[in-house]
Coordinates of C-alpha atoms and ligand atoms in Angstrom, one line a residue:
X1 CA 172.0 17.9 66.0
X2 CA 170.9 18.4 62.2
X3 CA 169.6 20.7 60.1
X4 CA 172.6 23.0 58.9
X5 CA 175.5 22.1 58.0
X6 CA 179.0 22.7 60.0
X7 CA 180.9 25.7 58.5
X8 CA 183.9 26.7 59.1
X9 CA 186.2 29.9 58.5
X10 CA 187.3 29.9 54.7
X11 CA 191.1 30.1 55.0
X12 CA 193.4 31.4 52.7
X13 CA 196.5 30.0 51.3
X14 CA 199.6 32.1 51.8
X15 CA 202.1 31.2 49.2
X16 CA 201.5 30.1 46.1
X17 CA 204.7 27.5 43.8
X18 CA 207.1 30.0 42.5
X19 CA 209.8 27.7 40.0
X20 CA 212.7 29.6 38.8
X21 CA 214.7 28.5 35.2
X22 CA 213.4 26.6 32.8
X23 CA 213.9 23.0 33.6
X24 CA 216.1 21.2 30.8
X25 CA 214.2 18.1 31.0
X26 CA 211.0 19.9 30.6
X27 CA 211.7 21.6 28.0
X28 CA 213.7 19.0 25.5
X29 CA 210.5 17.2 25.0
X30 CA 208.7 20.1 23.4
X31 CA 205.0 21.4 23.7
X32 CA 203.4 19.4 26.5
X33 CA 199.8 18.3 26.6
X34 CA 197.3 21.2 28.0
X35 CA 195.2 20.5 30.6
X36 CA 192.2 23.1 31.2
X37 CA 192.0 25.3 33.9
X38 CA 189.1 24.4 36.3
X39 CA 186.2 27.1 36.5
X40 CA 182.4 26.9 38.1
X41 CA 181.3 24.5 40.4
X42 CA 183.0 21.1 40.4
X43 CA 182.1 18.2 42.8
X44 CA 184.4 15.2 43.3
X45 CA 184.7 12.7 46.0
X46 CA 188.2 13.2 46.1
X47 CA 190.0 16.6 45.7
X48 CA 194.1 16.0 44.9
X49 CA 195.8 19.1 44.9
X50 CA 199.4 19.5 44.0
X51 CA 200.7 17.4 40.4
X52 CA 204.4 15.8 41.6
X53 CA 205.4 12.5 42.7
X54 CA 203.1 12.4 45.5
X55 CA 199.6 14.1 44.0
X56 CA 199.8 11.6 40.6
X57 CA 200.6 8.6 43.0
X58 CA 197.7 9.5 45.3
X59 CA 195.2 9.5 42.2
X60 CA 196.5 6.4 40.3
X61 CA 196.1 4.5 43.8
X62 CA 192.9 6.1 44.0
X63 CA 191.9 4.4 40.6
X64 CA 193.3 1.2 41.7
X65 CA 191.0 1.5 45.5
X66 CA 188.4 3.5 44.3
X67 CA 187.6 2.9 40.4
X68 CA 184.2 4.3 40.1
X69 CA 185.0 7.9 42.8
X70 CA 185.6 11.0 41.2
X71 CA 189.0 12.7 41.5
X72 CA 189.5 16.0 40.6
X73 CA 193.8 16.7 40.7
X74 CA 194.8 20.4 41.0
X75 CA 198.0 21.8 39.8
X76 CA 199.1 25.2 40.3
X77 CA 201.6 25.3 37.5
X78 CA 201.6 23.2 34.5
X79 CA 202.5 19.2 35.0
X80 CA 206.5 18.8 34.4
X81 CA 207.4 22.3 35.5
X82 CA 207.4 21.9 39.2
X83 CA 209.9 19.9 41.1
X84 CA 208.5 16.5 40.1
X85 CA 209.6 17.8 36.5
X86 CA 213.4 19.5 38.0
X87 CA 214.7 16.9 40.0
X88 CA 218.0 14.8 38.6
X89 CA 215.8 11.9 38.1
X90 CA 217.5 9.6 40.7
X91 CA 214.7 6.9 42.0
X92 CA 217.2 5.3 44.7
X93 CA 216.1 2.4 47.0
X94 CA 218.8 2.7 49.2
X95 CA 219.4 5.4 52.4
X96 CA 222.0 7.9 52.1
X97 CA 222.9 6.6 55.0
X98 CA 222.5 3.6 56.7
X99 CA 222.4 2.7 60.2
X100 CA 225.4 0.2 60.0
X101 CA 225.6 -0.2 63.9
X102 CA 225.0 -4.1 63.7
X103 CA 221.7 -3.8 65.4
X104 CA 219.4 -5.9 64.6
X105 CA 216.6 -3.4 65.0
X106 CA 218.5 -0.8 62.8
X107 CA 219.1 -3.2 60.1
X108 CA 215.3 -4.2 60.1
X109 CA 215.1 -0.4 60.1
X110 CA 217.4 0.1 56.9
X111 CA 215.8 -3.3 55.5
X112 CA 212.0 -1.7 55.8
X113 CA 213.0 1.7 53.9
X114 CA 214.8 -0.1 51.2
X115 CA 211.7 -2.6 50.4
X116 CA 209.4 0.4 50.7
X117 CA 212.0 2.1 48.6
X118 CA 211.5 -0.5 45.9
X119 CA 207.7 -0.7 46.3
X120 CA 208.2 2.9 44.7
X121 CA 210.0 1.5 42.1
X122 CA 207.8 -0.6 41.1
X123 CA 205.4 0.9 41.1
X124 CA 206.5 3.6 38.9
X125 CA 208.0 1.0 36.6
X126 CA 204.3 -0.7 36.4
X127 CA 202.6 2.7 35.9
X128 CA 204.9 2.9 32.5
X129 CA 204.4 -0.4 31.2
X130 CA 200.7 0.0 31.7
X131 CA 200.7 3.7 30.1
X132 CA 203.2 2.8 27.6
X133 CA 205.6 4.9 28.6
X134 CA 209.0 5.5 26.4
X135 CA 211.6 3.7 27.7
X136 CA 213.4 6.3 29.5
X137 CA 211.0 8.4 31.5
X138 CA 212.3 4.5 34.0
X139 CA 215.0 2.5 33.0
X140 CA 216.4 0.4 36.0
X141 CA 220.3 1.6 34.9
X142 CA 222.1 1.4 38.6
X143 CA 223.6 4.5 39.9
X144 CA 227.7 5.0 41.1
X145 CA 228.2 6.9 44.4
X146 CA 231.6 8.2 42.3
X147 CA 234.9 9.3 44.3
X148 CA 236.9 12.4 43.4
X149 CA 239.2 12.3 47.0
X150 CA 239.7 10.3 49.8
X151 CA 237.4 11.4 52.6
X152 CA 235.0 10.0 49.6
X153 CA 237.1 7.0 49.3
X154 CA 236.5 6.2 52.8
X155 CA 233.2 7.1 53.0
X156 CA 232.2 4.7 50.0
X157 CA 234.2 1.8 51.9
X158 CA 232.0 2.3 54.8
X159 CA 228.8 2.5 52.7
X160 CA 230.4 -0.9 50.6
X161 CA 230.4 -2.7 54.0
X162 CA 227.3 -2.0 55.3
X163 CA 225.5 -2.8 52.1
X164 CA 227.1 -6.7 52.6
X165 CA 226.4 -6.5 56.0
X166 CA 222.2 -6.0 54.5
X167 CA 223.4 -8.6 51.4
X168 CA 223.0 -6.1 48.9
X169 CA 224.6 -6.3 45.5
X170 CA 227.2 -3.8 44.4
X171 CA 230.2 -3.4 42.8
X172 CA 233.4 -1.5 43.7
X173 CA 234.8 0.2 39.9
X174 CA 238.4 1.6 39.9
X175 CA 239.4 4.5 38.1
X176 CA 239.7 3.1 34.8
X177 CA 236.4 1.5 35.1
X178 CA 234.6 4.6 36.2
X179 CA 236.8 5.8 33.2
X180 CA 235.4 3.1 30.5
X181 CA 232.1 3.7 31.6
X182 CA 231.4 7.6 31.8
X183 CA 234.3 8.8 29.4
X184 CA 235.3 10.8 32.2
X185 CA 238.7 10.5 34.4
X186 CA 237.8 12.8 37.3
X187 CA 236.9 9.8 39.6
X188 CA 239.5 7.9 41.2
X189 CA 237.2 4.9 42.0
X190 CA 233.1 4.1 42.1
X191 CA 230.4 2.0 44.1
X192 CA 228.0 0.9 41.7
X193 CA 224.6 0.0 42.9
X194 CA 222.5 -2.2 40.3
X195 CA 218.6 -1.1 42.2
X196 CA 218.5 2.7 41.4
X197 CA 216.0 3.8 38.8
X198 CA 216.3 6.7 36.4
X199 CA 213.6 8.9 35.2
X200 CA 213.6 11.3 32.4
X201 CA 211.3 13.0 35.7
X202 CA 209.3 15.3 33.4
X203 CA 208.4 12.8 30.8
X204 CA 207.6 10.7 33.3
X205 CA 205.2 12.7 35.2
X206 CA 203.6 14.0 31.7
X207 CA 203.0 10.2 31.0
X208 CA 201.6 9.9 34.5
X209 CA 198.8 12.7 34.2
X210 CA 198.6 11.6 30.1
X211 CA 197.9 7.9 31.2
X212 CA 195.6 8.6 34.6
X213 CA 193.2 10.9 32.1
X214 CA 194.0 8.9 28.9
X215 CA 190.7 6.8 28.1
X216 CA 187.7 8.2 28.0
X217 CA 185.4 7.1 30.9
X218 CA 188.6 8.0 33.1
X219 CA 187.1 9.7 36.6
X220 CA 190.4 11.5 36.7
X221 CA 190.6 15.4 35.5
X222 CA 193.7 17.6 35.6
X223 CA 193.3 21.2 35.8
X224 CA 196.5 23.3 35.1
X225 CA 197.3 27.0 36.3
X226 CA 194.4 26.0 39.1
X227 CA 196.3 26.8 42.5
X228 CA 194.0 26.0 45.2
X229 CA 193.9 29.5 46.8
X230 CA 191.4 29.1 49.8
X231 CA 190.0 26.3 51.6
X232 CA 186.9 25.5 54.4
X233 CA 185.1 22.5 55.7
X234 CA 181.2 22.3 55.0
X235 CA 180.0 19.8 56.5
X236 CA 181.0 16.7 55.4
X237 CA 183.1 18.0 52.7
X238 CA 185.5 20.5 52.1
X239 CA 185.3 23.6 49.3
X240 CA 188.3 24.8 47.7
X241 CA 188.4 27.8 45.6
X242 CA 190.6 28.7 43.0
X243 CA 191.2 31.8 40.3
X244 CA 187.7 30.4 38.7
X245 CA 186.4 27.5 40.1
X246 CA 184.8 25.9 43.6
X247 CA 185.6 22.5 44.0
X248 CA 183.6 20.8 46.7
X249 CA 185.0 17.0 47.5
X250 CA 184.3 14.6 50.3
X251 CA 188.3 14.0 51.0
X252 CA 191.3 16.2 49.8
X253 CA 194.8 14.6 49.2
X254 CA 197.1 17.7 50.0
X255 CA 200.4 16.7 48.0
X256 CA 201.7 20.0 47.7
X257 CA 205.1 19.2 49.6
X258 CA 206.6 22.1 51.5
X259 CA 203.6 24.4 50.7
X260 CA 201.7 22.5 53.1
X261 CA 202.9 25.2 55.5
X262 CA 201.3 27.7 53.0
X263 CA 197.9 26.0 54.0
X264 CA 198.3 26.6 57.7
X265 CA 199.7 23.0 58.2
X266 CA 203.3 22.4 60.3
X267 CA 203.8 26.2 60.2
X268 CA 207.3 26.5 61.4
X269 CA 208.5 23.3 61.1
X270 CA 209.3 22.2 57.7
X271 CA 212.5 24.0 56.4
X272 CA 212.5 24.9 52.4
X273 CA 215.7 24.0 50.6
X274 CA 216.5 24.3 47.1
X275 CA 219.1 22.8 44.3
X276 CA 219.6 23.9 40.8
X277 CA 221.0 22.3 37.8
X278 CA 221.8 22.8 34.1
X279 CA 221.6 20.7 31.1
X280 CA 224.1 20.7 28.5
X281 CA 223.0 21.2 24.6
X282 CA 222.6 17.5 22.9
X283 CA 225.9 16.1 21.9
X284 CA 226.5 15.3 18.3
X285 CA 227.7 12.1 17.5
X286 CA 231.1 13.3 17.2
X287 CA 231.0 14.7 20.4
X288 CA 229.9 11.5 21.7
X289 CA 232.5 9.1 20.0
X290 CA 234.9 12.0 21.9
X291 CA 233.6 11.4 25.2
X292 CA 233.1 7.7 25.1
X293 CA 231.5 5.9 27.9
X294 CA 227.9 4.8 27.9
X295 CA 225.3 6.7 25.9
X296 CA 223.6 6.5 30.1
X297 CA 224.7 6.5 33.2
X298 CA 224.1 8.5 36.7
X299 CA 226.8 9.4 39.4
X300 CA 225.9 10.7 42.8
X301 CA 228.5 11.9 45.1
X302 CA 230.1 10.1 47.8
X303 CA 229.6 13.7 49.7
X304 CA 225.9 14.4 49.9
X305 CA 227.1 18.1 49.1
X306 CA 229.1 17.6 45.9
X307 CA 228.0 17.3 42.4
X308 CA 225.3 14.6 41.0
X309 CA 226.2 14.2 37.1
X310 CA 224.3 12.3 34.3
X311 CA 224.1 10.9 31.4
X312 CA 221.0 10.6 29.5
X313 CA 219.7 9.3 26.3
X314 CA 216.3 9.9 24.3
X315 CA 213.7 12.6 23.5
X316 CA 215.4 15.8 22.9
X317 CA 219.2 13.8 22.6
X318 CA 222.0 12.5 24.7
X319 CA 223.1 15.6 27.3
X320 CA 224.6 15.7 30.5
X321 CA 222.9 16.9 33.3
X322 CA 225.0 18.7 36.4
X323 CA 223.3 19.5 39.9
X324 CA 224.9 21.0 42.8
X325 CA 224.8 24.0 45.4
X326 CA 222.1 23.9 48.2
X327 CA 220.4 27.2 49.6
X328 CA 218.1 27.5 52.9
X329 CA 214.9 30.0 51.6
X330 CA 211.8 29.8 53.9
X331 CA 210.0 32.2 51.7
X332 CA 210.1 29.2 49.6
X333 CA 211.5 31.4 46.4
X334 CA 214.5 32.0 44.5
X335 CA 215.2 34.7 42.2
X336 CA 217.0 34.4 38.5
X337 CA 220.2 36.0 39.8
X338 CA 220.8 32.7 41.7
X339 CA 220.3 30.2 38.7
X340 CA 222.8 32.7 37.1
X341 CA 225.2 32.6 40.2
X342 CA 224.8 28.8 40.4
X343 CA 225.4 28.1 36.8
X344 CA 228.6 29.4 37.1
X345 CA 229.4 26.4 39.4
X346 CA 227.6 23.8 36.8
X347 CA 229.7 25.0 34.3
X348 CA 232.9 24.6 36.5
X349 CA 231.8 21.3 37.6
X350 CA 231.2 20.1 34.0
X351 CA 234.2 21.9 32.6
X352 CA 236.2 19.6 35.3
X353 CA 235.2 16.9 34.5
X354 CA 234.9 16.5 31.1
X355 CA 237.8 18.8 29.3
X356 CA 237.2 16.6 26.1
X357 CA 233.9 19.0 25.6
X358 CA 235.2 22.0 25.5
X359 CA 232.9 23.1 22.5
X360 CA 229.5 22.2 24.8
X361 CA 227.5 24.9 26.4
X362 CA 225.0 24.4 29.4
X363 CA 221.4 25.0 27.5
X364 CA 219.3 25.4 30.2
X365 CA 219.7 25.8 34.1
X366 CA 217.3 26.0 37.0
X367 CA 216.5 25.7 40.7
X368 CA 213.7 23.9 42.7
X369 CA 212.3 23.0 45.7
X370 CA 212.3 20.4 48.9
X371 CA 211.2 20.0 52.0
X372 CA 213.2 18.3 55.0
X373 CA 212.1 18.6 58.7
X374 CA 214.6 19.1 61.3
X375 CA 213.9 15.5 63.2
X376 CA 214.3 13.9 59.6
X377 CA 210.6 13.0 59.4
X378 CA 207.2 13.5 57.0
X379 CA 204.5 15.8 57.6
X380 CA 202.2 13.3 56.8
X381 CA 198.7 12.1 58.1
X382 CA 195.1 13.0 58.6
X383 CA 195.6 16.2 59.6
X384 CA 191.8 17.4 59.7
X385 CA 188.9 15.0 59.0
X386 CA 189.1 14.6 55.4
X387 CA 192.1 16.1 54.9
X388 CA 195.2 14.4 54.7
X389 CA 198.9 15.6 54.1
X390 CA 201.4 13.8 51.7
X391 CA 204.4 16.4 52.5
X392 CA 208.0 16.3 53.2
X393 CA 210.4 14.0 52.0
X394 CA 213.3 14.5 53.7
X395 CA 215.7 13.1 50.5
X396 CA 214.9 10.5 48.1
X397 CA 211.9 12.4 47.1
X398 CA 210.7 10.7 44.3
X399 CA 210.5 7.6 45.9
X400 CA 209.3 9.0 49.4
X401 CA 206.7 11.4 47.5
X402 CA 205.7 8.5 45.5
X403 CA 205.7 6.0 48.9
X404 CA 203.2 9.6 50.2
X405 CA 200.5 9.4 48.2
X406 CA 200.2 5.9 47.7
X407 CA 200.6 5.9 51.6
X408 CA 197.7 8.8 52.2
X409 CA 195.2 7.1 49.8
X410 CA 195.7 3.6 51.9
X411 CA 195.3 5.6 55.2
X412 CA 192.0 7.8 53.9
X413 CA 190.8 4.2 52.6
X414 CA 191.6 2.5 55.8
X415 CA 193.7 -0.2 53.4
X416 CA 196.5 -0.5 56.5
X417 CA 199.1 -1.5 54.8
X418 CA 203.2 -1.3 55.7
X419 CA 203.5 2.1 54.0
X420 CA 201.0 3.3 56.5
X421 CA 201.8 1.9 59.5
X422 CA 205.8 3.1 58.2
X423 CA 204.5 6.6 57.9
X424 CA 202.5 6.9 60.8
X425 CA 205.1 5.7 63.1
X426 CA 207.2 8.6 63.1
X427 CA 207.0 12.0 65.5
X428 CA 206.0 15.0 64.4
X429 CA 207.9 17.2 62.7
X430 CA 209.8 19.4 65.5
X431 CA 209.9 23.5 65.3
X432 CA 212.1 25.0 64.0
X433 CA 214.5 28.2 65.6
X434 CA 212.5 31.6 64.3
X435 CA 213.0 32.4 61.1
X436 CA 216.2 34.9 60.4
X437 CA 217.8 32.5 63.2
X438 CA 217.0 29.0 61.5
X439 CA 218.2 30.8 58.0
X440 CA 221.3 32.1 59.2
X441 CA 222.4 28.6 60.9
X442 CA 221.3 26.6 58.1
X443 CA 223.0 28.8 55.2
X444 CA 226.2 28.6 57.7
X445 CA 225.9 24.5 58.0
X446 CA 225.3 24.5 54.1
X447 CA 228.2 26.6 52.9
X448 CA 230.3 24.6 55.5
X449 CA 229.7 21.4 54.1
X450 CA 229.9 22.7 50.9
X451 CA 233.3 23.5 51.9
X452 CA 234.1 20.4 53.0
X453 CA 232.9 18.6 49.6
X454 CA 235.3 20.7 48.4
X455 CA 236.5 18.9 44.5
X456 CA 233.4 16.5 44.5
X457 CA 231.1 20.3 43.5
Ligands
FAD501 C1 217.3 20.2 41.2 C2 216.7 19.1 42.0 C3 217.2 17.8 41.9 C4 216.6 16.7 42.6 N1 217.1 15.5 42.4 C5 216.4 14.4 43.0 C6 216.8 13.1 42.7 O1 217.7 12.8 41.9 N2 216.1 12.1 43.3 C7 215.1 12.3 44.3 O2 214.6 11.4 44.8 N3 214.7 13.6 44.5 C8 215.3 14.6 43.9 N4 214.9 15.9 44.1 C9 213.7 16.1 45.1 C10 212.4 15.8 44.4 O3 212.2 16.5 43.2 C11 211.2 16.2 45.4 O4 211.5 15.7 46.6 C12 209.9 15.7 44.8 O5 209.6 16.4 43.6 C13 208.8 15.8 45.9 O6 207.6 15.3 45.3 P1 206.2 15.9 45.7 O7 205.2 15.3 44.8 O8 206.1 15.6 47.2 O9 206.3 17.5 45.6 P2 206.4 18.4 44.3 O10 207.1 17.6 43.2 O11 207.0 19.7 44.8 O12 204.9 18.6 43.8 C14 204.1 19.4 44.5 C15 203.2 20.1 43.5 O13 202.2 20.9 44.2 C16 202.0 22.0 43.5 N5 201.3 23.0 44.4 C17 201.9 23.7 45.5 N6 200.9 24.5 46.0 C18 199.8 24.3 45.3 C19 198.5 24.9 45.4 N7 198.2 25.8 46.3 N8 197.5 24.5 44.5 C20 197.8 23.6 43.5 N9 199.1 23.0 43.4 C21 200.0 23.4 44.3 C22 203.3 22.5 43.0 O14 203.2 23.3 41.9 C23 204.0 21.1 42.7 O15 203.9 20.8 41.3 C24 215.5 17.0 43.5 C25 215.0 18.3 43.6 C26 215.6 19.3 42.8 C27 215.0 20.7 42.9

């Protein structure tokens, strides 16, 4: 063979990360560190493109595999403004649902996700102890799947007795417990769970990229408002082009979540949903003493559908923090009329809940992104030599799009470890019905469930 090198057709990404609102937890911390945007000709031995969960995982494994390599990480947006900065902060070990069958094989099944689960814990909790973080961008606080009515009652019974069946610690809170600890009287009864973590997410992805660039002789650079816009293989390495730069690199981590189908890869198959939230303004000390309750707590719903509300204490003061409402959009976009029409809902939610402040406004609200396939599996794997996918999370993303990257970098190192051989064990993800057909059923299933949730929104 020899002489010239393999080239192959320079292909273009379609879509580039579109995030409507500004994200509360964002923008309470102030002016966030720049990173420069990449220009000329940059060579790295490993290209990470995308700046969440999964892209800042893949390159602090990459330091911890591969100290002296190069890695180049490629952010479209800024770092904290994409959903790794939007999300509600929730790092939960457990499955929504669990199998609860009495199988053995299924509770192996639930057992693996939860210690994989907690592998993404901790290794977020390491990354802040060694970067320093502040205390609440992780704080191990528990989480309480609250009740508003008594389809939830029921299903938090069900959820209570599978969790002994897997000896797993919780606690069932009545309503003046759920009372004495969030100051609110809206749920009739709680499950608390001790394992969830809590991020402040956007601090604790800013304190991710701060810590992985941080010293001096770091091989890690971040390059901001640098979407990858085209990419080809030459070679043994792959060139990616952005605005102003070429990056050639030996190996790309693509951690770029559902835009993976932007770069030609599981076209059809990943289906784009998005949330939204608001933020409340800080509460004064008097409006505190007024609530009562813990200065931080977390509640998700019993119904997947209804509202998930927190509590949350440090930089930029203590606020609450509403999310509900779900919306099918394979153009992967939303417009500002919808964080307008959904904030309507926040501020219902929070005005049910918490009639005591009446004088508190919602200060910011926003939507965002995430990727679920239809068979409930990643899009993850070598997809072309060199080139391997951290994508779709299908729920519990920040602990599956940490679990991603740390799993891609172990699988384009050939460490085989169990997050691996756990992510390369599943199908593919299936196709999905054409477009205007998959939108219409899904937006039907959605606002039906919705429906259903009813008083937990
Ligand atoms: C309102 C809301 C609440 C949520 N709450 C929770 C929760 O409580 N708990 C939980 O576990 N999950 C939650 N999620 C989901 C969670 O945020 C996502 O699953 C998670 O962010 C996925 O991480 P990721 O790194 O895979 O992808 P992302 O965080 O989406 O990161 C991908 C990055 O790639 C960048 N990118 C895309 N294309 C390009 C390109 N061409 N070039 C360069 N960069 C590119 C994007 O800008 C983005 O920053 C929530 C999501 C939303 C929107």
């Amino acid at each position: 063979m020899g002489g010239r090198p393999e080239l192959t057709l320079k292909r273009q990404i379609t879509r580039l990360p579109r995030d409507t609102g500004v994200t509360g937890w964002n923008a309470i911390l102030g002016t966030a560190p720049h990173y420069p945007e990449a220009e000329g000709a940059i060579s790295a031995d490993w290209l990470v493109i995308g700046g969440g969960f999964a892209g800042l995982s893949a390159a602090k494994r990459l330091l911890e595999l591969r100290g002296g390599d190069r890695v180049v990480l490629l952010e479209a947006g800024r770092i904290g403004e994409g959903p790794a900065g939007r999300n509600s902060g929730f790092m939960i070990d457990l499955p929504h649902e669990l199998s609860g069958d009495g199988y053995a094989g299924s509770t192996d099944g639930d057992r693996l996700q939860i210690s994989l689960n907690r592998h993404a814990q901790g290794f977020a909790k390491s990354c802040a102890v060694e970067y320093e973080m502040p205390t609440e961008a992780v704080s191990q606080i528990g989480r309480i799947n609250g009740v508003v009515n008594a389809r939830g009652e029921a299903h938090n019974d069900a959820y209570a007795a599978q969790l002994a069946s897997l000896d797993e610690d919780y606690t069932k809170l009545s309503a003046a417990e759920m009372t004495e600890m969030t100051g609110t009287d809206a749920y009739r009864s709680g499950l608390f769970m001790p394992g969830a973590v809590m991020l402040q997410p956007a601090l604790y992805v800013r304190e991710m990229a701060a810590g992985l660039t941080g010293r001096e002789t770091s091989p890690v650079s971040i390059f901001e408002a640098s979407p990858a816009t085209a990419f080809s293989r030459q070679g043994d390495s792959w060139q990616v082009t952005t605005p102003k730069a070429t990056i050639t690199a030996g190996k790309i981590i693509m951690a770029v979540n559902g835009h993976a189908e932007s770069f030609g890869f599981f076209q059809q198959r990943l289906m784009h949903v998005f949330t939204y939230a608001s933020m409340t303004t800080a509460l004064s000390g008097e409006q505190q003493v007024r609530l009562g309750g813990l200065p931080a707590w977390g509640i998700t719903p019993a119904d997947p559908m209804g509202s998930t509300v927190r509590r949350h204490a440090g930089i930029g003061g203590n606020r609450i923090i509403i999310r509900n409402r779900w919306t099918f959009d394979p153009s992967m976009e939303v417009d500002g009329s919808r964080i307008t029409r959904f904030r309507r809902d926040h501020d219902r939610a929070f005005r049910r809940r918490f009639p005591m402040l009446a004088d508190v406004d919602l200060e910011y609200s926003w939507g965002g992104r995430l990727c679920l396939s239809r068979n409930s599996v990643p899009a993850f794997g070598e997809v072309e030599p060199g080139l391997f996918s951290a994508c779709c999370q299908n729920g519990l993303g920040t602990a599956k799009g940490t679990l991603a990257g740390i799993g891609a970098v172990e699988l384009a190192t050939r460490s085989n470890s169990p997050i691996v051989q756990d992510l390369l064990s599943y199908d593919r993800p299936v196709k999905l019905p054409p477009n205007p057909i998959a939108k219409l059923g899904a937006t039907l299933v959605l606002r039906w469930r919705e429906w259903r949730a009813g008083a937990e929104i």
